[in-house]
Tab-separated table of C-alpha atoms and ligand atoms in Angstrom:
chain	number	residue	atom	x	y	z
A	735	MET	CA	-14.974	-21.004	-28.204
A	736	THR	CA	-17.231	-17.807	-27.275
A	737	PHE	CA	-15.465	-14.691	-27.372
A	738	ASP	CA	-15.235	-12.417	-24.348
A	739	ARG	CA	-12.668	-8.971	-23.244
A	740	SER	CA	-12.381	-10.443	-19.423
A	741	ILE	CA	-8.909	-11.735	-18.974
A	742	LYS	CA	-7.479	-14.399	-19.394
A	743	ILE	CA	-4.406	-16.403	-17.951
A	744	ALA	CA	-2.842	-18.684	-20.452
A	745	PRO	CA	0.492	-20.595	-19.111
A	746	SER	CA	3.457	-20.725	-21.327
A	747	ILE	CA	3.909	-24.875	-21.420
A	748	LEU	CA	7.445	-23.711	-21.906
A	749	SER	CA	8.320	-23.509	-18.127
A	750	ALA	CA	6.627	-26.137	-17.607
A	751	ASP	CA	9.128	-30.190	-17.482
A	752	PHE	CA	9.077	-31.352	-20.328
A	753	ALA	CA	9.161	-35.252	-19.759
A	754	ASN	CA	5.523	-34.570	-18.297
A	755	PHE	CA	3.170	-32.117	-20.797
A	756	GLY	CA	0.791	-34.152	-20.082
A	757	ALA	CA	0.097	-33.949	-16.577
A	758	GLU	CA	1.548	-30.208	-16.656
A	759	CYS	CA	-1.456	-29.463	-19.174
A	760	GLN	CA	-3.452	-30.798	-16.278
A	761	ALA	CA	-2.517	-29.561	-13.562
A	762	ILE	CA	-1.918	-25.943	-14.795
A	763	GLU	CA	-5.885	-25.671	-16.076
A	764	ALA	CA	-6.998	-27.647	-12.533
A	765	GLN	CA	-4.925	-24.742	-10.753
A	766	GLY	CA	-7.118	-22.379	-12.826
A	767	ALA	CA	-5.757	-21.976	-16.220
A	768	ASP	CA	-7.753	-20.636	-18.687
A	769	TRP	CA	-6.032	-21.518	-21.963
A	770	VAL	CA	-2.888	-23.231	-23.023
A	771	HIS	CA	-0.507	-21.129	-24.331
A	772	VAL	CA	1.820	-23.869	-26.283
A	773	ASP	CA	5.345	-22.772	-27.663
A	774	VAL	CA	6.609	-24.579	-30.907
A	775	MET	CA	10.592	-23.455	-32.310
A	776	ASP	CA	11.948	-24.104	-35.304
A	777	GLY	CA	16.060	-22.905	-34.897
A	778	HIS	CA	15.272	-20.591	-37.632
A	779	PHE	CA	12.948	-17.953	-37.057
A	780	VAL	CA	14.334	-17.921	-33.310
A	781	PRO	CA	17.585	-19.623	-32.201
A	782	ASN	CA	16.148	-22.363	-29.714
A	783	ILE	CA	13.817	-25.365	-30.650
A	784	THR	CA	11.015	-27.282	-29.085
A	785	PHE	CA	8.553	-29.853	-30.636
A	786	GLY	CA	6.470	-29.960	-33.173
A	787	PRO	CA	2.684	-31.120	-33.936
A	788	ALA	CA	3.580	-35.069	-33.147
A	789	THR	CA	3.238	-33.163	-29.077
A	790	CYS	CA	0.496	-30.848	-29.732
A	791	ALA	CA	-1.454	-34.122	-30.605
A	792	ALA	CA	-0.358	-36.412	-27.507
A	793	ILE	CA	-0.638	-32.779	-25.379
A	794	ARG	CA	-4.089	-31.935	-26.808
A	795	PRO	CA	-6.664	-35.044	-24.475
A	796	HIS	CA	-4.535	-33.535	-21.780
A	797	ILE	CA	-6.808	-30.471	-22.277
A	798	LYS	CA	-10.006	-29.646	-21.362
A	799	GLY	CA	-10.109	-26.089	-22.660
A	800	VAL	CA	-8.068	-24.060	-25.270
A	801	MET	CA	-4.890	-25.041	-26.597
A	802	ASP	CA	-3.775	-21.911	-28.358
A	803	VAL	CA	-0.734	-22.457	-30.290
A	804	HIS	CA	2.056	-20.115	-31.199
A	805	LEU	CA	4.125	-20.752	-34.189
A	806	MET	CA	7.395	-19.191	-33.855
A	807	ILE	CA	8.910	-21.278	-37.451
A	808	ALA	CA	9.601	-20.101	-40.456
A	809	PRO	CA	7.944	-21.092	-43.625
A	810	VAL	CA	4.213	-21.703	-42.094
A	811	ASP	CA	2.010	-22.383	-44.633
A	812	PRO	CA	3.407	-25.905	-44.849
A	813	TYR	CA	2.465	-26.882	-41.439
A	814	ILE	CA	-1.021	-25.186	-40.705
A	815	GLU	CA	-2.520	-28.271	-41.682
A	816	ALA	CA	-0.228	-30.535	-38.979
A	817	PHE	CA	-1.459	-27.945	-36.438
A	818	ALA	CA	-5.214	-28.014	-36.688
A	819	GLN	CA	-4.881	-31.663	-37.307
A	820	ALA	CA	-3.204	-31.662	-33.994
A	821	GLY	CA	-6.105	-30.276	-32.206
A	822	ALA	CA	-4.872	-26.701	-31.717
A	823	ASP	CA	-7.716	-24.184	-31.516
A	824	ILE	CA	-6.274	-21.139	-31.909
A	825	ILE	CA	-2.656	-21.132	-34.446
A	826	THR	CA	-0.533	-17.913	-34.094
A	827	ALA	CA	1.881	-16.862	-36.353
A	828	HIS	CA	4.307	-14.494	-37.013
A	829	MET	CA	3.907	-11.560	-39.147
A	830	GLU	CA	7.903	-11.188	-39.712
A	831	ALA	CA	8.204	-15.227	-40.168
A	832	GLY	CA	6.838	-15.003	-44.529
A	833	PRO	CA	5.859	-12.226	-47.102
A	834	HIS	CA	1.964	-13.683	-47.172
A	835	ILE	CA	1.163	-13.295	-44.244
A	836	HIS	CA	-2.804	-12.335	-45.223
A	837	ARG	CA	-2.527	-16.097	-46.948
A	838	THR	CA	-1.193	-17.363	-43.992
A	839	MET	CA	-3.954	-16.034	-41.980
A	840	GLN	CA	-6.834	-17.513	-44.639
A	841	ALA	CA	-5.377	-20.703	-45.089
A	842	ILE	CA	-5.195	-20.926	-40.697
A	843	ARG	CA	-9.063	-20.341	-40.579
A	844	ALA	CA	-9.366	-22.761	-43.744
A	845	ALA	CA	-7.739	-25.342	-41.724
A	846	GLY	CA	-11.130	-24.574	-38.701
A	847	ALA	CA	-8.381	-22.923	-36.038
A	848	LYS	CA	-8.900	-19.447	-34.828
A	849	ALA	CA	-5.574	-17.305	-36.580
A	850	GLY	CA	-3.630	-14.878	-34.711
A	851	VAL	CA	-0.687	-12.504	-35.905
A	852	ALA	CA	1.953	-11.942	-33.583
A	853	LEU	CA	4.579	-8.757	-33.706
A	854	ASN	CA	8.046	-9.130	-32.471
A	855	PRO	CA	8.815	-5.945	-30.581
A	856	ALA	CA	10.165	-3.681	-33.628
A	857	THR	CA	7.062	-4.141	-35.467
A	858	PRO	CA	4.598	-1.488	-35.494
A	859	ALA	CA	0.797	-2.045	-34.562
A	860	ALA	CA	-0.088	-0.489	-38.487
A	861	ALA	CA	1.417	-3.722	-39.989
A	862	VAL	CA	-1.848	-5.527	-39.375
A	863	GLU	CA	-4.320	-2.796	-40.001
A	864	TYR	CA	-5.272	-4.247	-43.378
A	865	LEU	CA	-5.380	-8.104	-41.575
A	866	LEU	CA	-8.052	-7.132	-39.208
A	867	ASP	CA	-10.971	-7.986	-40.696
A	868	MET	CA	-8.870	-12.017	-41.054
A	869	VAL	CA	-7.801	-12.453	-37.536
A	870	ASP	CA	-9.547	-13.993	-33.605
A	871	LEU	CA	-6.437	-12.731	-32.175
A	872	VAL	CA	-3.175	-9.952	-32.391
A	873	CYS	CA	-0.395	-10.973	-29.947
A	874	VAL	CA	2.195	-8.801	-28.625
A	875	MET	CA	5.995	-10.076	-28.542
A	876	THR	CA	6.791	-7.787	-24.820
A	877	VAL	CA	10.018	-9.703	-25.407
A	878	ASN	CA	11.921	-11.234	-28.484
A	879	PRO	CA	10.859	-13.858	-28.667
A	880	GLY	CA	12.858	-17.681	-28.389
A	881	PHE	CA	12.816	-17.784	-25.182
A	882	GLY	CA	11.046	-17.754	-21.273
A	883	GLY	CA	12.314	-15.556	-18.492
A	884	GLN	CA	13.274	-12.698	-20.552
A	885	LYS	CA	12.932	-9.341	-19.037
A	886	PHE	CA	9.031	-7.166	-20.203
A	887	ILE	CA	9.886	-4.155	-22.706
A	888	HIS	CA	7.828	-1.219	-22.077
A	889	SER	CA	7.855	-0.201	-25.011
A	890	GLN	CA	5.006	-2.431	-25.917
A	891	VAL	CA	2.764	-1.580	-23.794
A	892	GLU	CA	2.039	2.340	-26.230
A	893	LYS	CA	1.413	-0.282	-28.957
A	894	VAL	CA	-1.330	-2.844	-27.264
A	895	ARG	CA	-2.807	0.968	-26.583
A	896	GLN	CA	-3.365	1.651	-29.854
A	897	LEU	CA	-4.103	-1.612	-31.088
A	898	ARG	CA	-7.000	-1.671	-28.706
A	899	ALA	CA	-7.918	1.283	-30.807
A	900	MET	CA	-7.356	0.279	-33.982
A	901	ILE	CA	-9.264	-3.157	-33.272
A	902	GLY	CA	-12.235	-1.468	-31.753
A	903	GLU	CA	-15.994	-3.336	-31.199
A	904	ARG	CA	-14.547	-5.993	-33.882
A	905	PRO	CA	-14.273	-9.582	-31.742
A	906	ILE	CA	-10.102	-9.940	-31.682
A	907	HIS	CA	-8.058	-10.677	-28.725
A	908	ILE	CA	-5.221	-9.125	-27.678
A	909	GLU	CA	-2.405	-11.001	-26.400
A	910	ILE	CA	0.561	-10.302	-24.634
A	911	ASP	CA	3.355	-13.036	-24.290
A	912	GLY	CA	6.779	-12.486	-22.328
A	913	GLY	CA	7.848	-11.015	-18.808
A	914	VAL	CA	3.943	-10.745	-17.502
A	915	ASP	CA	4.186	-10.914	-13.766
A	916	PRO	CA	2.173	-9.430	-11.493
A	917	VAL	CA	3.561	-5.810	-12.097
A	918	THR	CA	3.704	-6.153	-15.699
A	919	ALA	CA	0.447	-7.600	-16.319
A	920	PRO	CA	-1.745	-4.129	-15.317
A	921	LEU	CA	0.106	-1.934	-17.432
A	922	VAL	CA	-1.015	-4.358	-20.642
A	923	ALA	CA	-4.566	-4.779	-18.775
A	924	ALA	CA	-4.894	-1.411	-18.173
A	925	ALA	CA	-4.045	-0.571	-22.372
A	926	GLY	CA	-6.731	-3.493	-23.347
A	927	ALA	CA	-4.829	-6.438	-23.929
A	928	ASP	CA	-7.342	-9.561	-22.345
A	929	VAL	CA	-4.616	-12.463	-22.997
A	930	LEU	CA	-2.098	-12.547	-20.533
A	931	VAL	CA	0.469	-15.662	-21.920
A	932	ALA	CA	3.262	-15.848	-18.655
A	933	GLY	CA	5.376	-18.743	-18.064
A	934	SER	CA	8.097	-18.557	-15.936
A	935	ALA	CA	5.899	-16.175	-13.223
A	936	VAL	CA	3.600	-19.448	-13.167
A	937	PHE	CA	5.202	-22.828	-12.880
A	938	ARG	CA	7.769	-21.096	-10.362
A	939	GLY	CA	7.994	-22.815	-6.874
A	940	GLY	CA	5.161	-25.380	-8.109
A	941	SER	CA	5.834	-28.958	-9.976
A	942	VAL	CA	3.171	-31.896	-10.957
A	943	ASN	CA	3.626	-33.396	-7.620
A	944	ASP	CA	2.811	-29.668	-5.837
A	945	PRO	CA	1.088	-28.167	-8.169
A	946	ASP	CA	-0.736	-25.206	-5.651
A	947	PRO	CA	1.740	-22.829	-6.004
A	948	TYR	CA	0.710	-22.693	-9.992
A	949	GLY	CA	-2.502	-21.753	-8.507
A	950	ALA	CA	-1.439	-18.258	-6.089
A	951	ASN	CA	0.481	-17.169	-9.034
A	952	ILE	CA	-2.439	-17.245	-11.712
A	953	ARG	CA	-4.583	-16.001	-9.260
A	954	ALA	CA	-1.668	-12.972	-8.535
A	955	ILE	CA	-1.461	-12.755	-12.356
A	956	ARG	CA	-5.272	-12.628	-12.385
A	957	ALA	CA	-5.990	-10.119	-9.856
A	958	ALA	CA	-2.842	-7.243	-10.417
A	959	ALA	CA	-4.826	-7.796	-13.891
A	960	GLN	CA	-8.148	-7.058	-12.705
A	961	ALA	CA	-7.194	-4.529	-10.439
A	962	VAL	CA	-7.028	-1.864	-13.168
B	1848	LIG	C1	9.384	-16.838	-26.094
B	1848	LIG	C2	7.604	-17.573	-25.707
B	1848	LIG	C3	7.234	-17.168	-24.651
B	1848	LIG	C4	7.822	-17.383	-22.936
B	1848	LIG	C5	6.966	-15.915	-21.853
B	1848	LIG	O1	9.339	-16.716	-27.026
B	1848	LIG	O2	6.355	-17.004	-27.119
B	1848	LIG	O3	5.463	-17.784	-24.428
B	1848	LIG	O4	7.247	-18.538	-22.607
B	1848	LIG	O5	8.280	-16.963	-21.300
B	1848	LIG	P1	7.613	-16.125	-19.526
B	1848	LIG	O6	6.868	-15.566	-19.276
B	1848	LIG	O7	8.689	-17.029	-18.585
B	1848	LIG	O8	8.579	-14.050	-20.509
B	1849	LIG	ZN1	4.772	-17.479	-26.600
């Protein structure tokens, strides 16, 4: 993976057909997705359950580009190796998922993946200050994690601005997750975000048999973000 700050659209397969992940990943990449965002939930850290490392390993061969794995699980550390083995390019863990996020970031890089840290809406930007030299991505949750289709929390735009200033020239992506659509994308792009996760706003109106709407949705989000 090379680093740049161009706008990247990362569809979340949380909004895909769960019986058809392989074809869905191929469809969104063919329709212009930059990264594929994979939401892992445990029913403990968040009030919803999705899937684990075996599913990530199964979909990996269907993704040509970056597999961006967002772990909404606690604890995290016992599972890092399994997600790295499953082929995750980026593994993101939550600041709030345990007392030793510094160790978790070290463990992700030691496992050979890029390390991401995610911040829930109530967690301040300053929480990542002492991690900035050991992370590749900061994910700003613009909804409370657990479900797709929630409303964007506008207070987080200021957090993105603060993070962008803190990061400076460091090669760290700022990713936005939750409620991203053509209306909210320009707000976070202007504040300094470069990776835009979108679930419902990408998958709405399409299917593996009719994937053109995915492309139109991706282009609409990208165009809105690039217009700022
Ligand atoms: C929320 C997940 C998101 C979610 C985004 O817990 O981390 O990735 O799928 O879905 P939308 O874009 O529908 O808000
Ligand atoms: Zn996510």
